[in-house]
Tab-separated table of C-alpha atoms and ligand atoms in Angstrom:
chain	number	residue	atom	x	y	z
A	154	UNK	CA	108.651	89.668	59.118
A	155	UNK	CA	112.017	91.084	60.794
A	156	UNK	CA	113.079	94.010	61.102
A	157	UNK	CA	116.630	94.447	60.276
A	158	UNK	CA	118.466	97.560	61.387
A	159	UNK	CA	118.735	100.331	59.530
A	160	UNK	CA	121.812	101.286	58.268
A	161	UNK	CA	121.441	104.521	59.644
A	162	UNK	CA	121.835	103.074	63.005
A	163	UNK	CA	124.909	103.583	64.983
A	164	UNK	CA	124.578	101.235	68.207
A	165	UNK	CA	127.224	101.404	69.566
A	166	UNK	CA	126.511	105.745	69.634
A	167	UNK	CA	122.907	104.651	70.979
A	168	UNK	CA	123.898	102.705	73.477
A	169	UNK	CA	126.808	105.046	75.008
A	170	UNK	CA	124.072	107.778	74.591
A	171	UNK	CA	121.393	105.707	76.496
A	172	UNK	CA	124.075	104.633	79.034
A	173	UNK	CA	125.158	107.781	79.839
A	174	UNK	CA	121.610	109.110	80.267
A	175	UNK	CA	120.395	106.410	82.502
A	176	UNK	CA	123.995	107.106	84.543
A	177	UNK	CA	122.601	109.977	85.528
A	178	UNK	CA	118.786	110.117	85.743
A	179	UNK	CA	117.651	106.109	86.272
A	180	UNK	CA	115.551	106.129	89.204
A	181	UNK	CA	116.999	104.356	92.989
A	182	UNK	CA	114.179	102.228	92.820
A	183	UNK	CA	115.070	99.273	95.533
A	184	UNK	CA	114.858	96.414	93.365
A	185	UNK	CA	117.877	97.811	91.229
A	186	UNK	CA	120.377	97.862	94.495
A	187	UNK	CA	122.686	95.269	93.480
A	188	UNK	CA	121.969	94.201	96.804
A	189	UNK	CA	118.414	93.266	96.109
A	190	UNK	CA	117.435	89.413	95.997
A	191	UNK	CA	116.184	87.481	92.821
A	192	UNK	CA	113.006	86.956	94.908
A	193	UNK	CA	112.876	90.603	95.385
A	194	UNK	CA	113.502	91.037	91.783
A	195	UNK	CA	111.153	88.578	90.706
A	196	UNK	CA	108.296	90.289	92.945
A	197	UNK	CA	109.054	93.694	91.134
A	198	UNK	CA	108.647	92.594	87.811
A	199	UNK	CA	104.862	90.716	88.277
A	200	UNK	CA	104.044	93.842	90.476
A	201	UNK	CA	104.491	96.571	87.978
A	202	UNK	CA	102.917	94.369	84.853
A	203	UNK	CA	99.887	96.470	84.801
A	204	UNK	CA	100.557	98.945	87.893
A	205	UNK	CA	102.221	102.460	88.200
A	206	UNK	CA	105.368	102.123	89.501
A	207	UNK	CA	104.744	104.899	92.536
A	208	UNK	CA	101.930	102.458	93.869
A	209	UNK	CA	103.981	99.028	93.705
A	210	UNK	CA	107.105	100.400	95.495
A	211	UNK	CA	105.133	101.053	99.201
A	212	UNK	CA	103.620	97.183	98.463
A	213	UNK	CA	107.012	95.665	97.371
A	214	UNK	CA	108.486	97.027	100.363
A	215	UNK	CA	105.183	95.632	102.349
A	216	UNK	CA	105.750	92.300	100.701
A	217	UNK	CA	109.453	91.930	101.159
A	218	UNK	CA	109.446	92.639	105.092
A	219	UNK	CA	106.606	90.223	105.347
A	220	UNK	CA	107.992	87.602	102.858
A	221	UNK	CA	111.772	87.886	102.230
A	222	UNK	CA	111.797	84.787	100.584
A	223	UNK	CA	110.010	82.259	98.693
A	224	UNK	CA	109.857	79.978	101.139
A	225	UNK	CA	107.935	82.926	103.631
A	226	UNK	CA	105.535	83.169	101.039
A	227	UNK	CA	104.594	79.983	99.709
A	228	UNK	CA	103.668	78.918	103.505
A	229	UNK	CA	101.555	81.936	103.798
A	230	UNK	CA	97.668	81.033	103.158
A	231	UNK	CA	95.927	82.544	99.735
A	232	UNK	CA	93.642	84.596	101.519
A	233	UNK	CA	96.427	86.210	103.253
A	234	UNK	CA	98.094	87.508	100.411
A	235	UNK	CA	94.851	88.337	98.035
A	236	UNK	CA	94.829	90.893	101.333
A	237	UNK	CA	98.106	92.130	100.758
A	238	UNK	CA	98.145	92.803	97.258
A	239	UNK	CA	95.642	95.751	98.331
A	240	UNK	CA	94.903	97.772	95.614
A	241	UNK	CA	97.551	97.085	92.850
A	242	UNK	CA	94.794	95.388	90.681
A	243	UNK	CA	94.537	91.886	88.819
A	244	UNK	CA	94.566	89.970	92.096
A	245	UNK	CA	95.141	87.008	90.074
A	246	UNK	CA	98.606	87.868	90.423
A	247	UNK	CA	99.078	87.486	93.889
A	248	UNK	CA	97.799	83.779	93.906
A	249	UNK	CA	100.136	82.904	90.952
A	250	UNK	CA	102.700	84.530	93.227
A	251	UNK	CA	102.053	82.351	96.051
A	252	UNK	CA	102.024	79.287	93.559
A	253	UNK	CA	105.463	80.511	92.114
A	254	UNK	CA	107.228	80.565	95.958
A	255	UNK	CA	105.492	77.129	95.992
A	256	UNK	CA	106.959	75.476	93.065
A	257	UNK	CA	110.372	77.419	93.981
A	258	UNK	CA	110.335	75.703	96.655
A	259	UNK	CA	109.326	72.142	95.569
A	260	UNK	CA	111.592	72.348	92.556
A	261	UNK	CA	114.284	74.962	93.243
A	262	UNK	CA	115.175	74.353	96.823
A	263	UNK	CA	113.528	77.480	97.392
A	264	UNK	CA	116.299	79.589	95.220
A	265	UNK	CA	114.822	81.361	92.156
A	266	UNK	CA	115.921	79.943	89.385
A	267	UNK	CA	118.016	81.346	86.530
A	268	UNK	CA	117.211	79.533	83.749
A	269	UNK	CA	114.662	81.493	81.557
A	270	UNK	CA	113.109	77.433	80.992
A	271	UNK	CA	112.446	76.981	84.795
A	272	UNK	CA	111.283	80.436	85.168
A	273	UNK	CA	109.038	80.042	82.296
A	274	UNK	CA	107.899	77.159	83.662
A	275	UNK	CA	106.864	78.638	86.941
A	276	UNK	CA	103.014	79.556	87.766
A	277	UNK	CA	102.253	83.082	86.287
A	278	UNK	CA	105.590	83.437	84.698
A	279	UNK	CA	105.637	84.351	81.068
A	280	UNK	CA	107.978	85.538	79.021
A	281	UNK	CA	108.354	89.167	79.421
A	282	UNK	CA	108.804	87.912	83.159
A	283	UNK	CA	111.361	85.412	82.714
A	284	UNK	CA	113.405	87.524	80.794
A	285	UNK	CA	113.449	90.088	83.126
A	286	UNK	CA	114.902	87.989	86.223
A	287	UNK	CA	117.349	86.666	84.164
A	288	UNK	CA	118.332	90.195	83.136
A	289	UNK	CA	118.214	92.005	86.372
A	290	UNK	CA	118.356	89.484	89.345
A	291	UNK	CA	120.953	87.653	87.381
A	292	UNK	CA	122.683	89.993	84.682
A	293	UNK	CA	121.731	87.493	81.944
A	294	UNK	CA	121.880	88.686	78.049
A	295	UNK	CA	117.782	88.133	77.882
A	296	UNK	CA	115.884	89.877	75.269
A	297	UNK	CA	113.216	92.421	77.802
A	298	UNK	CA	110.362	93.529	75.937
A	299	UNK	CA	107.703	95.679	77.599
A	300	UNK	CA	105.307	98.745	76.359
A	301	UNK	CA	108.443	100.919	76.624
A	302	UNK	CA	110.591	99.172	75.300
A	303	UNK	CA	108.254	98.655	72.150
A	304	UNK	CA	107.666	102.317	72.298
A	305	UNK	CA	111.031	103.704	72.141
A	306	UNK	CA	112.573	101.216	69.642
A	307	UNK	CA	109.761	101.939	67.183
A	308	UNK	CA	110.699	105.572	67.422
A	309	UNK	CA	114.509	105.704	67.398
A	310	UNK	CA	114.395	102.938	64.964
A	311	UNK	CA	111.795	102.565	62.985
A	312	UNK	CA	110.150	106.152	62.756
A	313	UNK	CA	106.856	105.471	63.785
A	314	UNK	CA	104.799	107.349	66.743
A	315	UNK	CA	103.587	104.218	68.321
A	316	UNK	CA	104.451	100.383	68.322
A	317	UNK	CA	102.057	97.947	67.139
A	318	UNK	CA	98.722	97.420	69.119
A	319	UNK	CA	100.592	93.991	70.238
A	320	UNK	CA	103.754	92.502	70.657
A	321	UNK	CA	105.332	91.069	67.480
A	322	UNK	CA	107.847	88.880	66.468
A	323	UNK	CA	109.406	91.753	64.324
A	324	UNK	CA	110.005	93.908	67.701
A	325	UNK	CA	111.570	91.107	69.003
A	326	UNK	CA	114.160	90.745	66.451
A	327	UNK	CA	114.714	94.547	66.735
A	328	UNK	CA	115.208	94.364	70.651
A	329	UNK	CA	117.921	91.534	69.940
A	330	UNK	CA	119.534	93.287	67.301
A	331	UNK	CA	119.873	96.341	69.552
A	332	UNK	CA	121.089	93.963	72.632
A	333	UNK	CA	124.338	94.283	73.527
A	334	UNK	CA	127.285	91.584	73.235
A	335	UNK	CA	128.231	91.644	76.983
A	336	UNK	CA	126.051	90.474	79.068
A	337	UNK	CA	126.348	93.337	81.991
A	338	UNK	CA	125.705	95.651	79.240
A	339	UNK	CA	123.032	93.940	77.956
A	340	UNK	CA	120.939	93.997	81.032
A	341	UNK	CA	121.593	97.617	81.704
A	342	UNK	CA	120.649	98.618	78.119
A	343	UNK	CA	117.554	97.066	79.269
A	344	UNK	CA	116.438	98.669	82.073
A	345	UNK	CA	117.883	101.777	80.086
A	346	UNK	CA	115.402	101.925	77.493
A	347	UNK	CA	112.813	100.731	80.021
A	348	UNK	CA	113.585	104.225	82.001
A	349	UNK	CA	113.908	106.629	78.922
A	350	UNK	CA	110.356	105.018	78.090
A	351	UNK	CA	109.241	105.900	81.489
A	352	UNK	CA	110.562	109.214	82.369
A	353	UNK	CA	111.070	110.734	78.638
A	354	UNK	CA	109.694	108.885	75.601
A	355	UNK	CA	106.282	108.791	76.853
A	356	UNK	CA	103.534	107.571	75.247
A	357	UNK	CA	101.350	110.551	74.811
A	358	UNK	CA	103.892	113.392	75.520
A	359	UNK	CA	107.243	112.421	74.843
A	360	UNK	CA	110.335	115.196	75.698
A	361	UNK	CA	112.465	114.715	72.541
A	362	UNK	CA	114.287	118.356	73.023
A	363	UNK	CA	115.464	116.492	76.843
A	364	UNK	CA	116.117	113.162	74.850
A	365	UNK	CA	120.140	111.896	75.002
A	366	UNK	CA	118.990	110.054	71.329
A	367	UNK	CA	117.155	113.047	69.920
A	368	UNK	CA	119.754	113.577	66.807
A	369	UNK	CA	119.517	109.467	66.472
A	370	UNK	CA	116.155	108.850	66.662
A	371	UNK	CA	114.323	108.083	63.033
A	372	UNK	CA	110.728	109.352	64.111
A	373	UNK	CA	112.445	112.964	65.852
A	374	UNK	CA	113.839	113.591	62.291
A	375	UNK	CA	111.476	112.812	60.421
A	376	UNK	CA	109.513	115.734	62.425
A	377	UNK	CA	107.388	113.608	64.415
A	378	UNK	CA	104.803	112.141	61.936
A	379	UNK	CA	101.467	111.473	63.310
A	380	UNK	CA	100.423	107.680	64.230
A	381	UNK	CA	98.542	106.082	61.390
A	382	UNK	CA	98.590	102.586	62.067
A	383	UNK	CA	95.294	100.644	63.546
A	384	UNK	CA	92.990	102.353	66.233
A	385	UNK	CA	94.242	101.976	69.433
A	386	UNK	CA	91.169	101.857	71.942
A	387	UNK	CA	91.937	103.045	75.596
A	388	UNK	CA	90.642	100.216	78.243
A	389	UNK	CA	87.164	101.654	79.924
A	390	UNK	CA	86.802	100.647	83.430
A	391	UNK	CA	83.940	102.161	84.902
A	392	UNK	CA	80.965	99.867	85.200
A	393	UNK	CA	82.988	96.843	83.953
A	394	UNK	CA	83.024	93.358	86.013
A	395	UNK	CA	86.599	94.069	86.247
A	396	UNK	CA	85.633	97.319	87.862
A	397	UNK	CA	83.349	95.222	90.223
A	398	UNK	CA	85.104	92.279	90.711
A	399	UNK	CA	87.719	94.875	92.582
A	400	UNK	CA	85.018	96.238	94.502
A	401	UNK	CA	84.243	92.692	95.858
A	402	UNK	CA	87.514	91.762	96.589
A	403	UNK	CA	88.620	95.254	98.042
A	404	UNK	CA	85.246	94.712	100.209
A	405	UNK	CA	86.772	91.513	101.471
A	406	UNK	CA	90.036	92.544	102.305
A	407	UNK	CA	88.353	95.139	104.908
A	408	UNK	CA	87.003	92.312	107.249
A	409	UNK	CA	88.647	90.193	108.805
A	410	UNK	CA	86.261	87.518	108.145
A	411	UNK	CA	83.175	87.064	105.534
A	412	UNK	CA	80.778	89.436	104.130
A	413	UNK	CA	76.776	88.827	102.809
A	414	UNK	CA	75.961	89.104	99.329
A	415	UNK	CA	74.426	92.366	100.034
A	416	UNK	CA	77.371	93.899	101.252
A	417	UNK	CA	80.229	92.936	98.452
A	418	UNK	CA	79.042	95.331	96.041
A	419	UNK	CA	75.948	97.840	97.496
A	420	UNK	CA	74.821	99.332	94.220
A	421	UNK	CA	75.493	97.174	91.938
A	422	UNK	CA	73.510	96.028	89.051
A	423	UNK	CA	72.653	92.246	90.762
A	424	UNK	CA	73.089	89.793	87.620
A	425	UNK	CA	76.564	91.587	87.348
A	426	UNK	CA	77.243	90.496	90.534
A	427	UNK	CA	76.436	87.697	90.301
A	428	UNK	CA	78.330	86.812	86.790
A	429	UNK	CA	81.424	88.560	88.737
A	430	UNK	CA	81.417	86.455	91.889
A	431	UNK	CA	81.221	83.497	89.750
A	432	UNK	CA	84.433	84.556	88.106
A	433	UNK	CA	86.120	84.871	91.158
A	434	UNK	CA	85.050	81.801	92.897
A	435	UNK	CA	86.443	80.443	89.878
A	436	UNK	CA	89.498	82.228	89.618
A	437	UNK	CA	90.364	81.161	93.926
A	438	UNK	CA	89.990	84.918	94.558
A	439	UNK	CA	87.042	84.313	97.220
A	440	UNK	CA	85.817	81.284	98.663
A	441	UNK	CA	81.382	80.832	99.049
A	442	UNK	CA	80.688	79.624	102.825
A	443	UNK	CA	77.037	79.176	101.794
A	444	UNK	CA	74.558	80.674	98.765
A	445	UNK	CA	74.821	84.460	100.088
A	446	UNK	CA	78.051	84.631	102.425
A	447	UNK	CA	81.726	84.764	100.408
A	448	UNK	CA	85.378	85.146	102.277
A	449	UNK	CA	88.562	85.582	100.967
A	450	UNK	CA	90.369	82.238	100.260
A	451	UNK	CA	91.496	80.566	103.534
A	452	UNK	CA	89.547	82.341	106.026
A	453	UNK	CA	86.282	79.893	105.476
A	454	UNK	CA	87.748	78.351	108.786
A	455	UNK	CA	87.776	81.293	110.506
A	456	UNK	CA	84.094	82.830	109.483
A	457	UNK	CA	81.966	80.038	110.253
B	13	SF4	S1	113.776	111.773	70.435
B	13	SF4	FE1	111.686	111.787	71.243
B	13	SF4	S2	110.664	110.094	70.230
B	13	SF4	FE2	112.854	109.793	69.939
B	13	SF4	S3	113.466	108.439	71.603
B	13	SF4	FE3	113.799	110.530	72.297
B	13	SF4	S4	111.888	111.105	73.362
B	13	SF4	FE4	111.487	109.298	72.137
């Protein structure tokens, strides 16, 4: 199904009210300096997936002194930067980091690409990603669709409290419709909407009477209706294996060499850890020197 825009919808009005707003309040966050590499930009956007943006800027700044470029990072060793990544969650992410500088290197000459293919094609680089760099490393006319985005175009445009529990094809349409024609202006629009999502048009307690698109937006109008599309469940984390897979790793990361079984996760209900370090083993989070001793990846060498 597509969306098509209302005809209610003056764009170009939206986006000179949207520009003007982020003009004034967008956040100096360093990987918006124009100065700011693709690598740099690339790093920001698998960073703040699934992490608050006040915890990935002290890391990105960590990463980028310690790994300016691809080519710093993909010699680096895995255990290395599973340590890094500290404790911005999904650790998965620094490994498929590593493998992107890695296949930058090997295929790009160790430039990021621009091409939304190669990026796509790169380890841990999906589409959301892709679209990004080639928005805001390269000012590419990309279609950027994250939770905010989703969030704010459902209001302004289509009236409803929330977007759908997932992404669909439908939003996409609606986030190209809304794109601009020039590509510069497309890629700020993007980050735009991104920001109004963040700072105003929250999720749970969203500042319409501060909003630059309050007399524009469809769901403000219509007097805020209440959400009554499918139950949204929050994500529980306490006493989950993702909850104790982080206490493994995050026990890991504070030696400098290996740990005993006992010590990874004191506490612990035992055939969860167990189920746990078997997911990380197999995910190349940790490495097992022998039945009860585990190490981060790379530093087996080291520990025996
Ligand atoms: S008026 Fe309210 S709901 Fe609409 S975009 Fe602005 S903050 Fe969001």
């Amino acid at each position: 199904m597509s969306v098509s825009l209302p005809s209610a919808v003056d764009v170009q009005s939206l986006h000179e009210a949207v520009f003007d707003w982020y003009a004034v309040h967008s956040r100096p966050l360093p990987w918006r300096d124009p100065s700011c590499s693709p690598w740099g930009v690339l790093l920001s956007e698998v960073m703040a997936q699934q992490t608050p943006l006040a915890r990935v800027e002290p890391a990105w700044h960590e990463w980028m002194s310690r790994w300016p470029t691809p080519a710093d990072l993909a010699r680096e060793s895995p255990g290395e930067v599973v340590r890094a990544w500290g404790r911005l969650g999904y650790p998965r992410r620094a490994l498929r980091l590593r493998e992107a500088a890695v296949a930058i290197v090997e295929r790009h000459g160790g430039a990021v690409p621009r091409d939304q293919g190669q990026l796509l094609a790169l380890p841990g680089i999906g589409d959301y990603t892709a679209a990004a760099v080639a928005a805001f490393a390269f000012g590419d006319r990309s279609v950027v669709v994250d939770t905010n985005v989703r969030r704010v175009e459902a209001r302004i445009v289509s009236g409803l409290a929330q977007a759908a529990p997932s992404l669909t094809r439908a939003e996409v349409d609606l986030a190209r419709d809304l794109l601009p024609v020039v590509d510069q202006d497309a890629a700020v629009w993007n980050v735009a909407v991104m920001e109004l999502g963040a700072l105003v048009c929250t999720a749970r307690a969203p500042r319409c009477e501060e909003c630059p698109v309050r007399s524009r937006c469809a769901w403000n109008v219509a007097g805020r209706p209440a959400y009554d599309g499918p139950v949204r469940r929050g994500q529980r984390w306490h006493g989950t294996d993702r909850q104790v897979r982080g206490i493994i790793v995050q026990a890991l990361r504070e030696v400098p060499a290996a740990l005993g079984r006992g010590d990874l996760a004191p506490g612990q209900d035992a055939q969860q850890v167990d189920r746990c370090l078997a997911g990380l083993i197999e995910d190349g989070l940790i490495e097992p020197l022998s039945d009860d001793r585990f190490a981060l990846p790379g530093h087996a060498e080291v520990t025996r």
